[in-house]
Coordinates of C-alpha atoms in Angstrom, one line a residue:
Chain A
M1 CA 198.7 -113.1 168.7
R2 CA 200.6 -116.2 170.3
H3 CA 202.4 -114.5 173.2
L4 CA 202.3 -111.3 175.3
L5 CA 205.7 -110.3 176.0
S6 CA 206.2 -106.6 175.4
S7 CA 203.7 -103.7 174.8
A8 CA 205.5 -102.7 171.9
D9 CA 204.2 -105.9 170.0
L10 CA 200.6 -104.6 170.3
T11 CA 199.4 -102.3 167.4
R12 CA 196.7 -99.7 168.1
D13 CA 194.2 -102.1 166.6
D14 CA 195.4 -105.1 168.8
V15 CA 195.0 -102.6 171.9
R16 CA 191.8 -101.3 170.7
M17 CA 190.4 -104.9 170.3
L18 CA 191.9 -105.9 173.9
L19 CA 190.2 -103.2 175.3
A20 CA 186.7 -103.8 173.7
T21 CA 186.8 -107.2 174.9
A22 CA 187.8 -106.3 178.4
A23 CA 184.8 -103.8 178.5
E24 CA 182.4 -106.9 177.7
M25 CA 184.2 -109.0 180.2
H26 CA 183.9 -106.1 182.8
E27 CA 180.2 -106.7 182.3
V28 CA 180.5 -110.4 183.3
Q29 CA 182.2 -109.4 186.4
R30 CA 178.8 -107.5 187.7
R31 CA 176.8 -110.7 186.8
D32 CA 175.8 -113.2 189.6
V33 CA 177.2 -116.4 187.4
K34 CA 180.6 -115.1 186.6
K35 CA 181.7 -117.9 184.3
L36 CA 182.2 -118.1 180.7
P37 CA 182.9 -121.5 178.9
T38 CA 185.2 -120.0 176.4
L39 CA 188.3 -121.6 177.8
R40 CA 186.9 -125.0 178.8
G41 CA 189.8 -127.6 178.9
R42 CA 192.5 -125.2 178.6
T43 CA 195.2 -124.9 181.3
V44 CA 196.9 -121.9 182.5
I45 CA 199.9 -122.1 184.7
N46 CA 200.9 -118.8 186.8
L47 CA 204.4 -119.0 187.2
F48 CA 205.7 -116.4 189.7
F49 CA 209.2 -116.2 190.9
E50 CA 208.3 -112.8 192.3
D51 CA 205.8 -111.8 194.9
S52 CA 202.5 -110.4 193.5
T53 CA 199.1 -110.0 195.1
R54 CA 197.0 -108.4 192.3
T55 CA 198.6 -109.7 189.2
R56 CA 198.6 -113.5 190.2
S57 CA 195.1 -113.4 191.7
S58 CA 193.7 -111.3 188.6
F59 CA 195.2 -113.9 186.3
E60 CA 194.0 -117.0 188.3
I61 CA 190.5 -115.3 188.6
A62 CA 190.5 -114.5 185.0
G63 CA 191.3 -117.8 183.8
K64 CA 188.8 -119.4 186.3
W65 CA 186.0 -117.3 184.9
M66 CA 186.7 -118.4 181.6
S67 CA 186.4 -122.0 182.7
A68 CA 190.3 -122.7 182.1
D69 CA 192.1 -125.0 184.6
T70 CA 194.7 -122.5 186.3
I71 CA 197.3 -123.5 188.6
N72 CA 199.6 -121.2 190.5
I73 CA 203.5 -122.0 191.1
T74 CA 205.6 -120.0 192.9
G75 CA 209.6 -119.8 193.0
K76 CA 209.8 -120.4 196.4
G77 CA 207.5 -123.6 196.6
S78 CA 208.9 -125.1 193.1
S79 CA 212.0 -127.3 192.3
T80 CA 213.8 -123.7 191.4
S81 CA 214.6 -123.8 195.2
K82 CA 216.2 -127.1 195.0
G83 CA 218.5 -125.6 192.1
E84 CA 216.6 -126.5 189.0
S85 CA 217.2 -124.0 186.2
L86 CA 214.4 -121.8 184.7
R87 CA 214.8 -123.5 181.4
D88 CA 214.3 -127.0 183.2
T89 CA 211.4 -125.7 185.1
V90 CA 209.4 -124.1 182.2
R91 CA 210.1 -127.2 179.9
T92 CA 209.0 -129.6 182.7
I93 CA 205.7 -127.6 182.9
D94 CA 205.5 -127.4 178.9
A95 CA 205.9 -131.1 178.8
M96 CA 202.5 -131.3 180.7
A97 CA 200.8 -129.8 177.7
V98 CA 199.6 -126.8 179.1
D99 CA 198.3 -124.0 176.8
C100 CA 199.5 -120.8 178.5
V101 CA 202.3 -119.9 181.0
V102 CA 201.7 -116.6 182.9
M103 CA 205.2 -115.6 184.2
R104 CA 206.7 -113.2 186.4
H105 CA 210.6 -113.3 186.9
M106 CA 213.0 -110.9 188.5
A107 CA 215.3 -111.2 185.4
S108 CA 214.5 -108.6 182.6
G109 CA 213.7 -110.7 179.3
A110 CA 212.9 -113.6 181.2
A111 CA 209.5 -114.0 179.5
H112 CA 211.2 -113.6 176.0
Q113 CA 213.5 -116.1 176.6
V114 CA 210.9 -118.7 177.9
A115 CA 209.0 -118.0 174.8
Q116 CA 211.6 -119.6 172.8
W117 CA 211.8 -122.9 174.9
V118 CA 208.0 -123.7 175.1
D119 CA 205.2 -124.5 172.8
A120 CA 202.5 -122.9 175.1
S121 CA 201.7 -119.2 174.9
V122 CA 203.6 -117.0 177.2
V123 CA 202.0 -113.8 178.9
N124 CA 204.8 -111.5 180.6
A125 CA 203.3 -110.6 183.8
G126 CA 206.3 -108.5 184.7
D127 CA 210.1 -109.3 183.9
G128 CA 212.5 -107.4 186.2
T129 CA 212.7 -103.7 185.2
H130 CA 211.9 -104.4 181.8
E131 CA 207.9 -104.7 181.0
H132 CA 204.5 -105.6 182.3
P133 CA 202.1 -105.2 179.4
T134 CA 199.0 -106.2 181.1
Q135 CA 199.3 -103.6 183.7
A136 CA 199.6 -101.0 181.1
L137 CA 196.5 -102.5 179.2
L138 CA 194.4 -102.2 182.6
D139 CA 195.7 -98.7 183.2
A140 CA 194.8 -97.6 179.7
Y141 CA 191.5 -99.3 180.1
T142 CA 190.9 -97.8 183.6
L143 CA 191.7 -94.4 182.0
E144 CA 189.6 -94.6 179.1
H145 CA 186.7 -95.7 181.1
R146 CA 187.0 -92.4 182.7
L147 CA 188.3 -89.9 180.4
G148 CA 187.1 -91.3 177.4
D149 CA 189.4 -91.6 174.0
L150 CA 193.1 -91.2 175.2
E151 CA 194.0 -89.5 171.9
G152 CA 195.6 -86.3 172.8
R153 CA 195.1 -86.6 176.8
R154 CA 198.0 -85.8 179.0
V155 CA 199.0 -88.5 181.2
V156 CA 202.0 -87.7 183.5
L157 CA 204.0 -90.6 185.0
V158 CA 205.8 -89.8 188.0
G159 CA 208.5 -91.5 190.1
D160 CA 211.1 -94.4 189.9
L161 CA 211.6 -94.8 186.3
T162 CA 214.7 -96.7 186.4
H163 CA 213.2 -99.7 188.1
S164 CA 209.7 -99.3 186.7
R165 CA 208.5 -101.9 184.2
V166 CA 205.1 -100.4 184.8
F167 CA 206.2 -97.2 183.3
R168 CA 207.9 -98.8 180.3
S169 CA 204.9 -100.6 179.2
N170 CA 202.5 -97.7 180.2
A171 CA 204.7 -95.3 178.2
I172 CA 204.5 -97.6 175.2
T173 CA 200.9 -98.3 175.3
L174 CA 199.9 -95.0 176.1
R175 CA 201.8 -93.6 173.0
T176 CA 200.2 -96.3 171.0
L177 CA 196.8 -94.8 171.9
G178 CA 197.9 -91.2 171.1
A179 CA 198.2 -90.0 174.5
D180 CA 200.5 -87.0 175.5
V181 CA 203.1 -88.6 177.9
T182 CA 205.4 -86.7 180.3
L183 CA 207.8 -88.5 182.6
V184 CA 208.8 -87.0 186.0
A185 CA 211.8 -88.4 187.9
P186 CA 214.8 -87.2 189.8
P187 CA 217.9 -87.4 187.8
T188 CA 218.9 -90.1 189.6
L189 CA 216.0 -92.5 188.8
M190 CA 216.0 -91.6 184.9
P191 CA 217.1 -94.8 183.3
S192 CA 220.1 -94.6 181.1
G193 CA 219.2 -94.1 177.4
I194 CA 215.7 -92.3 178.2
R195 CA 216.6 -89.4 176.3
S196 CA 216.8 -90.9 172.9
W197 CA 213.6 -93.1 173.5
A198 CA 212.0 -89.9 174.6
E199 CA 213.0 -88.2 171.4
T200 CA 212.0 -91.1 169.1
D201 CA 208.7 -91.7 170.8
G202 CA 207.9 -87.8 171.6
L203 CA 207.8 -88.4 175.2
H204 CA 208.5 -85.2 177.6
L205 CA 211.2 -85.5 180.3
T206 CA 211.3 -83.2 183.3
D207 CA 212.3 -83.3 187.0
D208 CA 209.8 -80.5 188.1
L209 CA 206.5 -82.1 189.5
D210 CA 205.1 -78.8 190.7
A211 CA 205.3 -77.4 187.2
V212 CA 203.7 -80.3 185.4
V213 CA 201.0 -80.3 188.1
A214 CA 200.1 -76.7 187.6
T215 CA 199.4 -77.5 184.0
G216 CA 196.5 -79.6 184.9
P217 CA 197.1 -82.7 183.4
D218 CA 194.3 -85.2 182.7
A219 CA 196.1 -88.1 184.6
V220 CA 198.7 -88.5 187.1
M221 CA 200.1 -91.9 187.5
M222 CA 202.3 -92.5 190.7
L223 CA 205.0 -95.2 190.3
R224 CA 206.0 -97.3 193.5
V225 CA 209.6 -96.6 194.7
Q226 CA 210.8 -99.9 194.7
R227 CA 213.1 -100.3 197.3
E228 CA 213.6 -103.9 197.0
R229 CA 215.5 -103.0 193.7
M230 CA 217.4 -100.3 195.3
S231 CA 220.8 -100.6 196.7
G232 CA 220.9 -96.9 198.1
G233 CA 222.1 -93.8 196.8
F234 CA 219.3 -92.9 194.5
F235 CA 217.9 -90.3 196.6
P236 CA 219.1 -89.1 200.0
T237 CA 216.1 -89.7 202.4
P238 CA 212.6 -90.7 201.8
R239 CA 211.5 -87.4 203.2
E240 CA 213.4 -85.6 200.5
Y241 CA 211.6 -87.8 197.6
T242 CA 208.3 -87.1 199.0
V243 CA 208.9 -83.3 198.8
G244 CA 210.3 -83.5 195.4
F245 CA 208.4 -86.3 193.9
G246 CA 205.4 -87.3 196.0
L247 CA 201.8 -86.7 195.3
T248 CA 201.3 -84.7 198.8
R249 CA 198.5 -83.3 199.9
E250 CA 199.5 -79.8 198.8
R251 CA 200.2 -81.0 195.5
L252 CA 197.1 -82.9 195.1
R253 CA 195.2 -79.6 195.9
A254 CA 197.3 -77.7 193.2
L255 CA 196.4 -80.7 190.9
T256 CA 192.7 -80.4 191.4
D257 CA 192.6 -76.5 191.5
A258 CA 194.4 -76.8 187.8
N259 CA 191.9 -79.4 186.6
G260 CA 189.1 -80.6 188.9
D261 CA 188.8 -83.8 187.0
A262 CA 192.2 -85.0 187.1
V263 CA 192.4 -88.3 187.9
I264 CA 195.3 -90.1 189.9
C265 CA 196.4 -93.8 189.4
H266 CA 198.8 -96.1 191.1
P267 CA 199.9 -99.8 190.0
G268 CA 200.1 -100.6 193.7
P269 CA 201.2 -102.0 196.0
M270 CA 201.5 -98.3 197.4
N271 CA 203.9 -96.8 199.9
R272 CA 201.5 -94.4 201.4
G273 CA 203.4 -91.4 202.8
L274 CA 206.3 -92.0 200.4
E275 CA 205.2 -91.7 196.8
I276 CA 201.6 -91.0 197.4
S277 CA 199.7 -89.5 200.4
A278 CA 196.9 -91.0 201.9
D279 CA 194.8 -88.0 200.7
A280 CA 195.6 -88.6 197.3
A281 CA 195.2 -92.4 197.5
D282 CA 191.9 -91.9 198.8
A283 CA 190.8 -88.9 196.8
A284 CA 187.7 -88.7 194.5
G285 CA 189.8 -88.8 191.6
S286 CA 191.8 -91.8 192.7
L287 CA 191.1 -94.8 190.5
V288 CA 193.5 -97.3 192.3
L289 CA 190.6 -99.6 193.0
D290 CA 189.3 -99.2 189.6
Q291 CA 192.7 -100.5 188.2
V292 CA 192.2 -103.6 190.3
S293 CA 188.9 -104.3 189.1
A294 CA 190.0 -103.5 185.3
G295 CA 192.8 -106.0 186.0
V296 CA 190.6 -109.0 185.9
A297 CA 188.6 -107.9 182.8
V298 CA 191.9 -107.1 180.9
R299 CA 193.5 -110.4 181.7
M300 CA 190.3 -112.2 180.5
A301 CA 190.6 -110.4 177.3
V302 CA 194.3 -111.3 177.1
L303 CA 193.6 -115.0 177.8
Y304 CA 190.6 -114.9 175.4
H305 CA 192.7 -113.5 172.4
L306 CA 195.7 -115.6 173.1
L307 CA 193.9 -118.8 173.7
A308 CA 190.6 -119.0 171.9
G309 CA 191.4 -118.2 168.5
E310 CA 192.2 -120.2 165.4
E311 CA 195.1 -122.8 166.0
V312 CA 198.2 -121.2 164.4
A313 CA 200.1 -123.7 162.3
A314 CA 203.3 -124.0 164.0
Chain B
M1 CA 179.3 -114.8 143.6
T2 CA 182.7 -114.1 141.8
R3 CA 183.0 -117.1 139.7
A4 CA 182.3 -117.0 136.3
D5 CA 179.0 -118.7 134.6
D6 CA 180.9 -121.5 132.7
T7 CA 182.7 -122.5 135.8
L8 CA 179.6 -122.9 138.1
P9 CA 178.4 -126.3 139.3
A10 CA 175.0 -127.3 138.2
D11 CA 172.9 -125.6 141.0
P12 CA 169.0 -125.7 140.4
S13 CA 168.5 -122.8 142.6
D14 CA 170.8 -120.3 140.6
A15 CA 172.1 -120.5 137.4
S16 CA 173.8 -116.9 137.0
G17 CA 175.9 -116.9 140.2
A18 CA 174.7 -113.3 140.9
P19 CA 172.9 -113.1 144.3
R20 CA 169.1 -113.5 143.9
A21 CA 166.7 -111.6 145.8
V22 CA 164.4 -113.5 147.9
M23 CA 162.7 -110.9 150.2
S24 CA 162.3 -107.1 149.7
E25 CA 161.6 -104.5 152.0
P26 CA 157.9 -104.9 152.1
D27 CA 158.4 -108.7 152.4
V28 CA 160.5 -108.1 155.6
A29 CA 158.1 -105.6 156.9
R30 CA 155.1 -108.2 156.5
A31 CA 157.1 -111.2 157.9
L32 CA 158.0 -109.2 161.1
R33 CA 154.5 -108.0 161.3
R34 CA 153.2 -111.6 161.1
I35 CA 156.0 -112.8 163.8
A36 CA 155.0 -110.0 166.0
H37 CA 151.4 -111.3 165.8
E38 CA 152.3 -114.7 166.3
I39 CA 154.5 -113.6 169.5
V40 CA 151.3 -112.1 171.0
E41 CA 148.8 -114.6 170.1
H42 CA 151.3 -117.4 171.4
N43 CA 151.9 -115.8 174.6
K44 CA 148.3 -114.6 174.9
G45 CA 149.5 -110.9 175.3
A46 CA 152.6 -109.2 175.5
D47 CA 153.1 -109.4 179.3
E48 CA 156.2 -110.9 180.7
L49 CA 157.8 -110.9 177.2
V50 CA 161.4 -109.8 177.0
L51 CA 162.9 -109.8 173.3
L52 CA 166.9 -110.4 173.0
G53 CA 168.5 -110.0 169.9
I54 CA 171.5 -111.8 168.9
P55 CA 174.2 -109.1 167.5
T56 CA 174.4 -107.6 165.2
R57 CA 171.0 -108.0 163.0
G58 CA 169.1 -109.8 165.5
V59 CA 169.3 -106.7 167.8
E60 CA 167.9 -104.7 164.8
L61 CA 165.1 -107.1 164.3
A62 CA 164.2 -107.4 168.0
K63 CA 163.9 -103.4 168.2
R64 CA 161.7 -103.5 165.2
L65 CA 159.4 -106.5 166.7
A66 CA 159.2 -104.4 170.1
A67 CA 158.0 -101.2 168.1
L68 CA 155.4 -103.3 166.3
L69 CA 154.3 -105.0 169.5
A70 CA 153.9 -101.5 171.2
E71 CA 151.8 -100.2 168.0
M72 CA 149.5 -103.3 168.4
E73 CA 149.5 -104.1 172.0
G74 CA 150.4 -100.7 173.4
A75 CA 152.7 -102.6 175.4
E76 CA 156.4 -101.7 176.3
V77 CA 158.3 -104.8 175.7
P78 CA 161.7 -104.6 177.0
V79 CA 164.5 -105.4 174.5
G80 CA 168.1 -106.5 174.9
E81 CA 171.1 -108.0 173.3
L82 CA 172.8 -111.2 173.9
D83 CA 176.2 -111.6 172.6
I84 CA 177.3 -115.3 172.1
T85 CA 181.0 -114.9 171.2
M86 CA 182.2 -116.7 174.3
F87 CA 179.9 -119.4 174.2
R88 CA 180.6 -120.5 170.6
D89 CA 181.9 -124.1 169.9
D90 CA 184.1 -123.1 167.0
L91 CA 186.2 -120.7 168.7
R92 CA 189.2 -122.7 167.7
H93 CA 188.4 -122.4 163.9
Q94 CA 188.5 -118.9 163.4
P95 CA 190.4 -115.8 164.5
T96 CA 189.3 -114.2 167.9
R97 CA 187.1 -111.1 167.6
A98 CA 185.8 -108.6 170.3
P99 CA 182.7 -109.7 171.8
M100 CA 179.6 -107.3 170.9
P101 CA 177.8 -106.1 174.0
T102 CA 175.3 -108.1 176.1
R103 CA 172.6 -106.1 177.5
I104 CA 170.1 -107.3 179.5
P105 CA 166.9 -105.1 180.3
S106 CA 166.6 -103.9 184.0
S107 CA 163.8 -106.1 184.3
G108 CA 166.0 -109.3 183.9
V109 CA 165.0 -112.3 182.5
D110 CA 164.0 -114.6 185.6
D111 CA 160.5 -116.0 185.2
R112 CA 160.0 -113.8 181.8
V113 CA 159.5 -115.2 178.5
V114 CA 162.3 -114.5 176.5
V115 CA 162.2 -114.4 172.6
L116 CA 165.5 -114.7 171.1
V117 CA 165.6 -113.1 167.7
D118 CA 168.0 -113.5 165.0
D119 CA 168.2 -113.0 161.3
V120 CA 169.2 -116.2 159.8
L121 CA 168.7 -119.9 161.4
Y122 CA 171.2 -122.6 159.9
S123 CA 172.9 -124.9 161.7
G124 CA 171.4 -124.2 165.2
R125 CA 174.6 -123.7 166.7
T126 CA 174.4 -120.0 167.5
I127 CA 171.0 -120.6 169.1
R128 CA 172.5 -123.4 171.2
A129 CA 175.3 -120.8 172.4
A130 CA 172.7 -118.2 173.0
L131 CA 170.8 -120.8 175.3
D132 CA 174.1 -121.4 177.3
A133 CA 174.7 -117.7 177.5
L134 CA 171.1 -116.9 178.5
S135 CA 171.2 -119.7 181.3
D136 CA 174.2 -117.7 182.8
L137 CA 171.9 -114.6 183.1
G138 CA 169.1 -116.2 184.9
R139 CA 166.0 -118.6 184.5
P140 CA 163.4 -117.5 182.0
R141 CA 160.0 -119.1 182.5
A142 CA 160.3 -119.9 178.8
V143 CA 162.4 -119.6 175.6
R144 CA 161.3 -118.9 172.3
L145 CA 162.9 -118.3 168.9
A146 CA 162.1 -116.1 166.4
V147 CA 164.1 -115.9 163.0
L148 CA 163.7 -113.8 159.7
V149 CA 165.0 -116.6 157.5
D150 CA 165.1 -120.4 158.3
R151 CA 167.3 -122.0 155.7
G152 CA 167.3 -125.5 157.0
H153 CA 170.4 -127.8 157.4
R154 CA 170.2 -128.0 161.4
E155 CA 172.7 -129.9 162.9
L156 CA 171.3 -129.8 166.3
P157 CA 167.8 -130.4 167.6
I158 CA 166.6 -126.9 167.5
R159 CA 163.6 -125.2 165.7
A160 CA 162.1 -121.7 165.6
D161 CA 158.8 -121.0 167.0
H162 CA 158.5 -117.8 164.7
V163 CA 159.8 -118.1 160.9
G164 CA 159.6 -115.0 158.6
K165 CA 160.3 -117.0 155.6
N166 CA 161.4 -120.9 155.2
L167 CA 164.1 -120.7 152.6
P168 CA 165.1 -124.0 151.2
T169 CA 169.1 -123.6 150.4
S170 CA 172.0 -125.7 149.6
H171 CA 175.2 -125.7 151.9
A172 CA 177.0 -123.9 149.0
E173 CA 174.8 -120.9 149.2
R174 CA 174.8 -117.9 151.3
V175 CA 172.1 -116.3 152.8
M176 CA 172.5 -112.5 153.1
V177 CA 170.4 -110.4 155.1
R178 CA 170.7 -106.5 154.8
L179 CA 168.9 -104.3 157.0
A180 CA 168.6 -100.6 156.7
G181 CA 170.1 -99.3 160.1
V182 CA 172.5 -101.9 160.3
D183 CA 174.0 -102.3 156.9
D184 CA 174.8 -99.5 154.6
V185 CA 171.7 -100.1 152.6
P186 CA 168.6 -97.8 152.0
D187 CA 166.2 -100.8 151.9
D188 CA 165.8 -104.0 153.7
S189 CA 166.6 -107.1 151.6
V190 CA 167.5 -111.0 151.8
S191 CA 169.0 -112.7 148.7
I192 CA 170.8 -116.0 148.2
G193 CA 174.2 -116.1 146.6
L194 CA 177.1 -118.6 146.3
G195 CA 179.1 -118.4 149.4
E196 CA 182.8 -117.9 149.0
T197 CA 183.7 -116.2 152.4
R198 CA 183.8 -117.8 155.6
A199 CA 182.4 -114.6 157.6
G200 CA 179.3 -115.5 159.0
A201 CA 177.6 -118.2 157.3
P202 CA 179.8 -121.4 156.3
S203 CA 181.1 -121.6 152.8
T204 CA 182.5 -125.2 152.2
P205 CA 179.9 -127.8 151.4
G206 CA 179.5 -129.9 154.4
G207 CA 182.0 -128.0 156.1
E208 CA 182.3 -127.9 159.8
V209 CA 182.9 -124.2 159.9
R210 CA 179.9 -123.5 162.3

């Protein structure tokens, strides 16, 4: 494994190995001395052209706990604000002989493109509305931690599918692990082409959240309504979205009535009161903070497998 | 092992190329019993001891030693597992693998006498990594090393306190420890063959694999 660009690049064995590694890294997180010498002498650049709290900080912590030198570069503070092109920026960074570029960019496919330009390993930490593979891995890790093997488990992804890279990566990884995946969204927020993807990969599609909740799924993952990517017209009012597709107090009750062990995920940041009610976010079955905690362990596993192994002849 | 007889290099220890048994089930049992006695003798009892096995076979050996100590001294000696994957100095020379679990007994290792347990002592690099891993987990009063087989060829100033069997080998040879309960075998055994794989022990003579 040289880059991690898409969840689709990971076989079931790859995912299994990354999650098994993450489980051991999670142990390290509970120690007094949270430091492994594994990536000593390696340099990891976090290149973030979009805002991020948990992804960037967890990559930074993951690198530091494995003794890599991590440096953060944000779009705003970098030469891109002086008009430098993405290609020149990443080639400049690559010329400093860094080992890994963790990149978030607002353009879909940016990480793939950058991987062509640099010698360093590239980790896609979110590219536009395309993919966010480490989020999918940490969600899978969190779900497995609580539910056990995901083979045959019923996971529901709800919300803004059109703009969600989290959903795309999650749907792929969950299918790779054999979970039964249902997608729920208003028709206006179903991305084009989703029907043929759903048919090929065996995803279920619906716009009736109540009906899905009543079947008592094992996990419900609420996606953030990405207002910064919307230019109006996707739904009439926020209130109307909440009524149809929010995990409201009433739906939470319906969910726990149907399956008392059902868990709730949200990749964050949450719009409380829009796609998820405070009751659901803070419910006993809510794994929101477990997801964050798993984020560091999963990213340690990713950095380890990308950077520690045998040098591949170029 | 796979090479035909006539292509074998002159090797005083093994003319046939087939693995040669050097320890049988009773030999392993006797060696472990002696090591258990030595540990108790050296430590003047079983108090304060913690056994940490290095995966995979060291863990099984540590459990067996704990059972022997319980039988001999009636003492409940805590057993743990210490994985060294993330501490290896040859990470860049082999594909990554998922680490094995590290489980430290609830008693911790601070101010305890930790006995590291492994199957084969060779270059000493595994033990070097284990000492590094251990130092992140606490500060033992003392650390000792027990191994089933010491095959020589140390590359670091490390020695074992308790050795089941000293086994002179050449670099080209491979020491194979098979334990019931870990490997798919009915009986424990230790044998020497000519190494051809890089898994576990190094293969190339004088190579820097580990």
